[in-house]
């Protein structure tokens, strides 16, 4: 059952491996999980791995993108409807929750669900009760929910865009996949793995990547994360099959030297480094509402290193 983790979720970086270990443990339970991470980090793959590693592996795994659901059809898509329940309901329709009975329903982009549907989903999570539109009887459905988002749901709760009670119900075991730029040591392994898989799929000779090119790729920001890397590998395979990839072969966005420079430019007058560091720490704490672990990530620090600086500068983050 663990093959899906081993074959599809590749990486050796510490933060990534910590998430995978937690996912393996949580997978064998029926607890609701919230998968976090930027777009392209592999949240759906993680959801599939959790399903395959669970006792529900021989039951359906159904994925639905909540952002793609028309607001007026979202309830019907999730919970189903009876013929004649509303204009246009010309047949009975089974909802995704019923279709995944005994298995797993993966709700991607959960933050896009309308508030009224969030209330009905909360009821299902708490009781397992599912009410089809146009049907008076309530069904008991045994479907496990895995939800994912690239948004900050806590901020959406503060803005009134996401139900607080649903947020806490989903956030029992959050699993946050790190972006590729925070696991850049995994890039070379992923690059070769994707290139090999795609070469076999397209029946083409794989290109090769010398160390200098890989060094160049490590400096890129990879805003699209693992998805962007895979798409890059496929493009290089199609265009330069069997060739040695040098910097001249790279797409235009890689030719922009700006990604090799730092975003911050030291002013001619210099700065007070201590004051600058204190301000960055305070801003990170403000952006994360005092969450020290998340604030440390924003600054590229370990939690221990971050706590050391708070103590060193006597920063009272409780007042922020």
CSV table of N, CA, C and O in Angstrom, one decimal, residues 182-287:
chain,number,residue,atom,x,y,z
A,182,UNK,N,11.9,25.6,-1.4
A,182,UNK,CA,12.3,25.2,-0.1
A,182,UNK,C,12.8,23.8,0.0
A,182,UNK,O,13.2,23.3,1.1
A,183,UNK,N,12.8,23.1,-1.1
A,183,UNK,CA,13.3,21.7,-1.1
A,183,UNK,C,14.1,21.5,-2.4
A,183,UNK,O,14.1,20.5,-3.1
A,184,UNK,N,14.9,22.6,-2.7
A,184,UNK,CA,15.7,22.7,-4.0
A,184,UNK,C,16.7,21.5,-4.1
A,184,UNK,O,17.1,21.2,-5.2
A,185,UNK,N,17.1,20.9,-3.0
A,185,UNK,CA,18.0,19.8,-3.1
A,185,UNK,C,17.4,18.6,-3.7
A,185,UNK,O,18.1,17.7,-4.2
A,186,UNK,N,16.1,18.6,-3.8
A,186,UNK,CA,15.4,17.5,-4.5
A,186,UNK,C,15.2,17.7,-6.0
A,186,UNK,O,14.8,16.8,-6.7
A,187,UNK,N,15.6,18.9,-6.5
A,187,UNK,CA,15.4,19.2,-7.9
A,187,UNK,C,16.0,18.2,-8.8
A,187,UNK,O,15.4,17.8,-9.8
A,188,UNK,N,17.3,17.9,-8.6
A,188,UNK,CA,18.0,17.1,-9.6
A,188,UNK,C,17.4,15.7,-9.7
A,188,UNK,O,17.2,15.2,-10.8
A,189,UNK,N,17.0,15.1,-8.5
A,189,UNK,CA,16.3,13.8,-8.5
A,189,UNK,C,15.0,13.9,-9.3
A,189,UNK,O,14.7,13.0,-10.1
A,190,UNK,N,14.2,14.9,-9.0
A,190,UNK,CA,12.9,15.0,-9.7
A,190,UNK,C,13.1,15.3,-11.2
A,190,UNK,O,12.3,14.7,-12.0
A,191,UNK,N,14.1,16.1,-11.5
A,191,UNK,CA,14.4,16.4,-12.9
A,191,UNK,C,14.6,15.1,-13.7
A,191,UNK,O,14.1,14.8,-14.8
A,192,UNK,N,15.5,14.2,-13.2
A,192,UNK,CA,15.9,13.0,-13.9
A,192,UNK,C,14.7,12.0,-13.9
A,192,UNK,O,14.5,11.3,-14.8
A,193,UNK,N,13.9,12.0,-12.8
A,193,UNK,CA,12.8,11.1,-12.7
A,193,UNK,C,11.7,11.4,-13.7
A,193,UNK,O,11.2,10.6,-14.5
A,194,UNK,N,11.4,12.7,-13.8
A,194,UNK,CA,10.4,13.1,-14.8
A,194,UNK,C,10.9,12.9,-16.2
A,194,UNK,O,10.1,12.5,-17.1
A,195,UNK,N,12.1,13.2,-16.4
A,195,UNK,CA,12.7,13.1,-17.8
A,195,UNK,C,12.6,11.6,-18.2
A,195,UNK,O,12.2,11.3,-19.4
A,196,UNK,N,13.0,10.7,-17.3
A,196,UNK,CA,12.9,9.3,-17.7
A,196,UNK,C,11.5,8.8,-17.9
A,196,UNK,O,11.2,8.1,-18.9
A,197,UNK,N,10.6,9.2,-17.1
A,197,UNK,CA,9.2,8.8,-17.2
A,197,UNK,C,8.6,9.3,-18.5
A,197,UNK,O,7.9,8.6,-19.3
A,198,UNK,N,8.8,10.6,-18.8
A,198,UNK,CA,8.3,11.2,-20.0
A,198,UNK,C,8.9,10.7,-21.3
A,198,UNK,O,8.3,10.5,-22.3
A,199,UNK,N,10.2,10.3,-21.2
A,199,UNK,CA,10.9,9.8,-22.4
A,199,UNK,C,10.3,8.4,-22.7
A,199,UNK,O,10.1,8.1,-23.9
A,200,UNK,N,10.0,7.6,-21.7
A,200,UNK,CA,9.3,6.3,-22.0
A,200,UNK,C,7.9,6.5,-22.5
A,200,UNK,O,7.5,5.8,-23.4
A,201,UNK,N,7.2,7.5,-22.0
A,201,UNK,CA,5.8,7.8,-22.4
A,201,UNK,C,5.8,8.2,-23.9
A,201,UNK,O,4.9,7.8,-24.7
A,202,UNK,N,6.7,9.1,-24.3
A,202,UNK,CA,6.7,9.6,-25.6
A,202,UNK,C,7.6,8.8,-26.6
A,202,UNK,O,7.6,9.1,-27.8
A,203,UNK,N,8.3,7.8,-26.1
A,203,UNK,CA,9.2,7.0,-26.9
A,203,UNK,C,10.2,7.8,-27.5
A,203,UNK,O,10.5,7.7,-28.8
A,204,UNK,N,10.9,8.7,-26.7
A,204,UNK,CA,11.9,9.6,-27.2
A,204,UNK,C,13.2,9.4,-26.4
A,204,UNK,O,13.1,8.9,-25.3
A,205,UNK,N,14.3,9.8,-27.0
A,205,UNK,CA,15.6,9.7,-26.2
A,205,UNK,C,15.6,10.9,-25.3
A,205,UNK,O,15.4,12.0,-25.6
A,206,UNK,N,15.9,10.6,-24.0
A,206,UNK,CA,16.0,11.6,-23.0
A,206,UNK,C,17.1,12.5,-23.2
A,206,UNK,O,18.2,12.1,-23.5
A,207,UNK,N,16.9,13.8,-23.0
A,207,UNK,CA,18.0,14.8,-23.0
A,207,UNK,C,18.9,14.6,-21.7
A,207,UNK,O,18.4,14.0,-20.7
A,208,UNK,N,20.1,15.1,-21.7
A,208,UNK,CA,20.9,15.1,-20.5
A,208,UNK,C,21.1,16.5,-20.0
A,208,UNK,O,21.1,17.5,-20.7
A,209,UNK,N,21.3,16.6,-18.7
A,209,UNK,CA,21.5,17.8,-18.0
A,209,UNK,C,22.9,17.9,-17.3
A,209,UNK,O,23.0,17.2,-16.3
A,210,UNK,N,23.8,18.6,-17.8
A,210,UNK,CA,25.1,18.7,-17.1
A,210,UNK,C,25.0,19.5,-15.8
A,210,UNK,O,24.0,20.2,-15.6
A,211,UNK,N,26.0,19.3,-15.0
A,211,UNK,CA,26.0,20.0,-13.7
A,211,UNK,C,25.8,21.5,-13.7
A,211,UNK,O,25.1,22.1,-12.9
A,212,UNK,N,26.4,22.1,-14.7
A,212,UNK,CA,26.2,23.6,-14.9
A,212,UNK,C,24.8,24.0,-15.1
A,212,UNK,O,24.3,25.0,-14.6
A,213,UNK,N,24.1,23.2,-15.9
A,213,UNK,CA,22.7,23.5,-16.2
A,213,UNK,C,21.8,23.3,-15.0
A,213,UNK,O,20.9,24.1,-14.7
A,214,UNK,N,22.1,22.2,-14.3
A,214,UNK,CA,21.4,21.9,-13.0
A,214,UNK,C,21.6,23.1,-12.0
A,214,UNK,O,20.6,23.5,-11.3
A,215,UNK,N,22.8,23.5,-11.9
A,215,UNK,CA,23.1,24.7,-11.0
A,215,UNK,C,22.3,25.9,-11.5
A,215,UNK,O,21.7,26.6,-10.6
A,216,UNK,N,22.2,26.1,-12.8
A,216,UNK,CA,21.4,27.2,-13.3
A,216,UNK,C,19.9,27.0,-12.9
A,216,UNK,O,19.2,28.0,-12.5
A,217,UNK,N,19.4,25.8,-13.0
A,217,UNK,CA,18.0,25.5,-12.7
A,217,UNK,C,17.7,25.7,-11.2
A,217,UNK,O,16.6,26.1,-10.8
A,218,UNK,N,18.7,25.4,-10.4
A,218,UNK,CA,18.5,25.6,-8.9
A,218,UNK,C,18.3,27.0,-8.5
A,218,UNK,O,17.7,27.3,-7.5
A,219,UNK,N,18.7,27.9,-9.4
A,219,UNK,CA,18.6,29.4,-9.0
A,219,UNK,C,17.3,29.9,-9.4
A,219,UNK,O,16.9,31.0,-9.0
A,220,UNK,N,16.5,29.2,-10.2
A,220,UNK,CA,15.2,29.7,-10.7
A,220,UNK,C,14.2,29.6,-9.5
A,220,UNK,O,14.3,28.7,-8.7
A,221,UNK,N,13.2,30.4,-9.5
A,221,UNK,CA,12.2,30.4,-8.4
A,221,UNK,C,11.1,29.4,-8.4
A,221,UNK,O,10.5,29.1,-7.4
A,222,UNK,N,10.8,28.8,-9.6
A,222,UNK,CA,9.9,27.7,-9.7
A,222,UNK,C,8.5,28.1,-9.0
A,222,UNK,O,8.1,27.4,-8.1
A,223,UNK,N,7.9,29.2,-9.5
A,223,UNK,CA,6.7,29.6,-8.9
A,223,UNK,C,5.6,28.6,-9.1
A,223,UNK,O,4.6,28.5,-8.3
A,224,UNK,N,5.6,27.8,-10.1
A,224,UNK,CA,4.6,26.7,-10.4
A,224,UNK,C,5.0,25.4,-9.7
A,224,UNK,O,4.3,24.4,-9.9
A,225,UNK,N,6.1,25.4,-9.0
A,225,UNK,CA,6.5,24.2,-8.2
A,225,UNK,C,6.7,22.9,-9.0
A,225,UNK,O,7.2,23.0,-10.1
A,226,UNK,N,6.3,21.8,-8.4
A,226,UNK,CA,6.6,20.5,-9.1
A,226,UNK,C,5.9,20.4,-10.4
A,226,UNK,O,6.4,19.9,-11.4
A,227,UNK,N,4.7,21.0,-10.5
A,227,UNK,CA,4.0,20.9,-11.8
A,227,UNK,C,4.8,21.7,-12.9
A,227,UNK,O,4.9,21.2,-14.0
A,228,UNK,N,5.3,22.8,-12.5
A,228,UNK,CA,6.1,23.6,-13.5
A,228,UNK,C,7.4,22.8,-13.9
A,228,UNK,O,7.7,22.8,-15.1
A,229,UNK,N,8.0,22.2,-12.9
A,229,UNK,CA,9.2,21.4,-13.2
A,229,UNK,C,8.9,20.2,-14.2
A,229,UNK,O,9.6,20.0,-15.2
A,230,UNK,N,7.8,19.6,-14.0
A,230,UNK,CA,7.4,18.5,-14.9
A,230,UNK,C,7.1,19.0,-16.3
A,230,UNK,O,7.5,18.4,-17.3
A,231,UNK,N,6.4,20.1,-16.4
A,231,UNK,CA,6.1,20.7,-17.7
A,231,UNK,C,7.4,21.1,-18.4
A,231,UNK,O,7.5,21.0,-19.6
A,232,UNK,N,8.3,21.6,-17.6
A,232,UNK,CA,9.6,22.0,-18.2
A,232,UNK,C,10.3,20.8,-18.7
A,232,UNK,O,10.9,20.8,-19.9
A,233,UNK,N,10.3,19.7,-18.0
A,233,UNK,CA,11.0,18.5,-18.5
A,233,UNK,C,10.4,18.0,-19.8
A,233,UNK,O,11.1,17.5,-20.7
A,234,UNK,N,9.0,18.1,-19.9
A,234,UNK,CA,8.4,17.6,-21.1
A,234,UNK,C,8.7,18.5,-22.3
A,234,UNK,O,8.9,18.0,-23.4
A,235,UNK,N,8.8,19.8,-22.0
A,235,UNK,CA,9.1,20.7,-23.1
A,235,UNK,C,10.5,20.4,-23.6
A,235,UNK,O,10.8,20.4,-24.8
A,236,UNK,N,11.5,20.3,-22.7
A,236,UNK,CA,12.9,20.0,-23.1
A,236,UNK,C,13.0,18.7,-23.8
A,236,UNK,O,13.7,18.5,-24.8
A,237,UNK,N,12.2,17.7,-23.4
A,237,UNK,CA,12.2,16.4,-24.1
A,237,UNK,C,11.7,16.5,-25.5
A,237,UNK,O,12.3,15.9,-26.4
A,238,UNK,N,10.6,17.2,-25.7
A,238,UNK,CA,10.0,17.3,-27.0
A,238,UNK,C,10.9,18.1,-28.0
A,238,UNK,O,11.1,17.7,-29.1
A,239,UNK,N,11.4,19.2,-27.5
A,239,UNK,CA,12.2,20.0,-28.3
A,239,UNK,C,13.7,19.6,-28.5
A,239,UNK,O,14.2,19.9,-29.6
A,240,UNK,N,14.2,19.0,-27.5
A,240,UNK,CA,15.7,18.6,-27.6
A,240,UNK,C,16.0,17.2,-27.2
A,240,UNK,O,16.9,16.9,-26.4
A,241,UNK,N,15.2,16.3,-27.8
A,241,UNK,CA,15.3,14.9,-27.5
A,241,UNK,C,16.8,14.4,-27.8
A,241,UNK,O,17.3,14.7,-28.9
A,242,UNK,N,17.4,13.7,-26.8
A,242,UNK,CA,18.7,13.2,-27.0
A,242,UNK,C,19.9,14.2,-26.9
A,242,UNK,O,21.0,13.8,-27.1
A,243,UNK,N,19.6,15.4,-26.7
A,243,UNK,CA,20.6,16.4,-26.7
A,243,UNK,C,21.1,16.7,-25.3
A,243,UNK,O,20.4,16.4,-24.3
A,244,UNK,N,22.2,17.4,-25.2
A,244,UNK,CA,22.7,17.9,-23.9
A,244,UNK,C,22.2,19.3,-23.7
A,244,UNK,O,22.4,20.2,-24.5
A,245,UNK,N,21.4,19.5,-22.6
A,245,UNK,CA,20.8,20.8,-22.4
A,245,UNK,C,21.7,21.8,-21.7
A,245,UNK,O,22.3,21.5,-20.7
A,246,UNK,N,22.0,22.9,-22.4
A,246,UNK,CA,22.8,24.0,-21.9
A,246,UNK,C,21.9,25.2,-21.6
A,246,UNK,O,20.7,25.1,-21.9
A,247,UNK,N,22.4,26.2,-21.1
A,247,UNK,CA,21.6,27.4,-20.7
A,247,UNK,C,21.0,28.0,-22.0
A,247,UNK,O,19.9,28.6,-21.9
A,248,UNK,N,21.6,27.8,-23.2
A,248,UNK,CA,21.0,28.4,-24.4
A,248,UNK,C,19.7,27.7,-24.8
A,248,UNK,O,18.9,28.2,-25.5
A,249,UNK,N,19.5,26.4,-24.3
A,249,UNK,CA,18.3,25.7,-24.6
A,249,UNK,C,17.2,26.1,-23.7
A,249,UNK,O,16.0,25.7,-24.0
A,250,UNK,N,17.4,26.7,-22.7
A,250,UNK,CA,16.4,27.0,-21.7
A,250,UNK,C,15.4,28.0,-22.1
A,250,UNK,O,15.7,28.9,-22.9
A,251,UNK,N,14.1,27.9,-21.7
A,251,UNK,CA,13.1,28.8,-22.1
A,251,UNK,C,13.4,30.3,-21.7
A,251,UNK,O,14.3,30.5,-20.9
A,252,UNK,N,12.7,31.2,-22.3
A,252,UNK,CA,12.9,32.6,-22.1
A,252,UNK,C,12.9,33.0,-20.7
A,252,UNK,O,13.8,33.8,-20.2
A,253,UNK,N,12.0,32.5,-19.9
A,253,UNK,CA,11.9,32.9,-18.5
A,253,UNK,C,13.1,32.5,-17.7
A,253,UNK,O,13.4,33.1,-16.7
A,254,UNK,N,13.9,31.5,-18.2
A,254,UNK,CA,15.1,31.1,-17.5
A,254,UNK,C,16.3,32.0,-17.9
A,254,UNK,O,17.3,32.0,-17.2
A,255,UNK,N,16.1,32.7,-19.0
A,255,UNK,CA,17.2,33.6,-19.4
A,255,UNK,C,17.2,34.9,-18.7
A,255,UNK,O,18.2,35.7,-18.7
A,256,UNK,N,16.2,35.2,-17.9
A,256,UNK,CA,16.1,36.4,-17.1
A,256,UNK,C,17.0,36.3,-15.9
A,256,UNK,O,16.8,35.6,-15.0
A,257,UNK,N,18.1,37.1,-16.0
A,257,UNK,CA,19.1,37.0,-14.9
A,257,UNK,C,18.6,37.5,-13.6
A,257,UNK,O,19.3,37.4,-12.6
A,258,UNK,N,17.4,38.2,-13.6
A,258,UNK,CA,16.9,38.8,-12.3
A,258,UNK,C,16.7,37.7,-11.2
A,258,UNK,O,16.8,38.0,-10.1
A,259,UNK,N,16.4,36.5,-11.7
A,259,UNK,CA,16.2,35.5,-10.6
A,259,UNK,C,17.5,35.1,-9.9
A,259,UNK,O,17.4,34.4,-8.9
A,260,UNK,N,18.6,35.5,-10.5
A,260,UNK,CA,19.9,35.2,-9.8
A,260,UNK,C,20.3,36.2,-8.8
A,260,UNK,O,21.2,36.1,-8.0
A,261,UNK,N,19.5,37.3,-8.7
A,261,UNK,CA,19.9,38.4,-7.8
A,261,UNK,C,18.9,38.4,-6.6
A,261,UNK,O,17.8,37.8,-6.7
A,262,UNK,N,19.3,39.1,-5.6
A,262,UNK,CA,18.4,39.2,-4.4
A,262,UNK,C,17.4,40.2,-4.7
A,262,UNK,O,17.6,41.2,-5.4
A,263,UNK,N,16.2,40.1,-4.0
A,263,UNK,CA,15.1,41.0,-4.2
A,263,UNK,C,15.5,42.3,-3.5
A,263,UNK,O,15.1,43.4,-3.8
A,264,UNK,N,16.3,42.2,-2.4
A,264,UNK,CA,16.6,43.4,-1.6
A,264,UNK,C,17.9,44.0,-2.1
A,264,UNK,O,18.9,43.3,-2.3
A,265,UNK,N,17.9,45.3,-2.4
A,265,UNK,CA,19.1,46.0,-2.8
A,265,UNK,C,19.6,46.9,-1.7
A,265,UNK,O,18.9,47.8,-1.2
A,266,UNK,N,20.8,46.7,-1.3
A,266,UNK,CA,21.4,47.5,-0.2
A,266,UNK,C,21.5,49.0,-0.6
A,266,UNK,O,22.1,49.3,-1.6
A,267,UNK,N,20.9,49.9,0.1
A,267,UNK,CA,21.0,51.3,-0.2
A,267,UNK,C,22.4,51.9,0.0
A,267,UNK,O,23.2,51.3,0.8
A,268,UNK,N,22.7,53.0,-0.7
A,268,UNK,CA,24.1,53.5,-0.7
A,268,UNK,C,24.4,54.0,0.7
A,268,UNK,O,25.6,53.9,1.1
A,269,UNK,N,23.4,54.4,1.5
A,269,UNK,CA,23.7,54.9,2.8
A,269,UNK,C,23.8,53.7,3.9
A,269,UNK,O,24.1,54.0,5.0
A,270,UNK,N,23.6,52.5,3.4
A,270,UNK,CA,23.7,51.3,4.3
A,270,UNK,C,22.4,51.2,5.1
A,270,UNK,O,21.4,52.0,5.0
A,271,UNK,N,22.4,50.2,6.0
A,271,UNK,CA,21.2,50.0,6.9
A,271,UNK,C,21.7,49.6,8.3
A,271,UNK,O,22.9,49.2,8.5
A,272,UNK,N,20.8,49.7,9.3
A,272,UNK,CA,21.1,49.2,10.6
A,272,UNK,C,20.6,47.7,10.6
A,272,UNK,O,19.3,47.5,10.6
A,273,UNK,N,21.5,46.8,10.5
A,273,UNK,CA,21.1,45.4,10.3
A,273,UNK,C,20.2,44.8,11.5
A,273,UNK,O,19.3,44.1,11.2
A,274,UNK,N,20.6,45.3,12.7
A,274,UNK,CA,19.8,44.8,13.8
A,274,UNK,C,18.4,45.3,13.8
A,274,UNK,O,17.4,44.5,13.9
A,275,UNK,N,18.2,46.5,13.5
A,275,UNK,CA,16.8,47.1,13.4
A,275,UNK,C,16.0,46.4,12.2
A,275,UNK,O,14.8,46.2,12.3
A,276,UNK,N,16.8,46.2,11.1
A,276,UNK,CA,16.1,45.6,10.0
A,276,UNK,C,15.7,44.2,10.3
A,276,UNK,O,14.5,43.8,10.0
A,277,UNK,N,16.5,43.4,11.0
A,277,UNK,CA,16.1,42.0,11.3
A,277,UNK,C,14.9,42.0,12.3
A,277,UNK,O,14.0,41.2,12.2
A,278,UNK,N,14.9,42.9,13.3
A,278,UNK,CA,13.8,43.0,14.2
A,278,UNK,C,12.5,43.3,13.5
A,278,UNK,O,11.5,42.7,13.7
A,279,UNK,N,12.6,44.3,12.5
A,279,UNK,CA,11.4,44.6,11.8
A,279,UNK,C,10.9,43.4,10.9
A,279,UNK,O,9.7,43.2,10.8
A,280,UNK,N,11.8,42.7,10.3
A,280,UNK,CA,11.4,41.5,9.5
A,280,UNK,C,10.7,40.5,10.4
A,280,UNK,O,9.8,39.8,10.0
A,281,UNK,N,11.3,40.2,11.6
A,281,UNK,CA,10.7,39.3,12.5
A,281,UNK,C,9.3,39.7,12.9
A,281,UNK,O,8.3,38.9,12.9
A,282,UNK,N,9.1,41.0,13.2
A,282,UNK,CA,7.8,41.5,13.6
A,282,UNK,C,6.8,41.4,12.5
A,282,UNK,O,5.6,41.0,12.7
A,283,UNK,N,7.2,41.7,11.3
A,283,UNK,CA,6.3,41.6,10.1
A,283,UNK,C,5.9,40.2,9.9
A,283,UNK,O,4.8,39.9,9.5
A,284,UNK,N,6.9,39.3,10.0
A,284,UNK,CA,6.5,37.8,9.8
A,284,UNK,C,5.5,37.4,10.9
A,284,UNK,O,4.6,36.6,10.5
A,285,UNK,N,5.7,37.8,12.1
A,285,UNK,CA,4.7,37.4,13.2
A,285,UNK,C,3.4,38.0,12.9
A,285,UNK,O,2.3,37.4,13.2
A,286,UNK,N,3.4,39.3,12.4
A,286,UNK,CA,2.1,39.9,12.1
A,286,UNK,C,1.3,39.2,11.0
A,286,UNK,O,0.1,39.0,11.0
A,287,UNK,N,2.1,38.8,9.9
A,287,UNK,CA,1.5,38.2,8.8
A,287,UNK,C,0.9,36.8,9.2
A,287,UNK,O,0.0,36.3,8.5
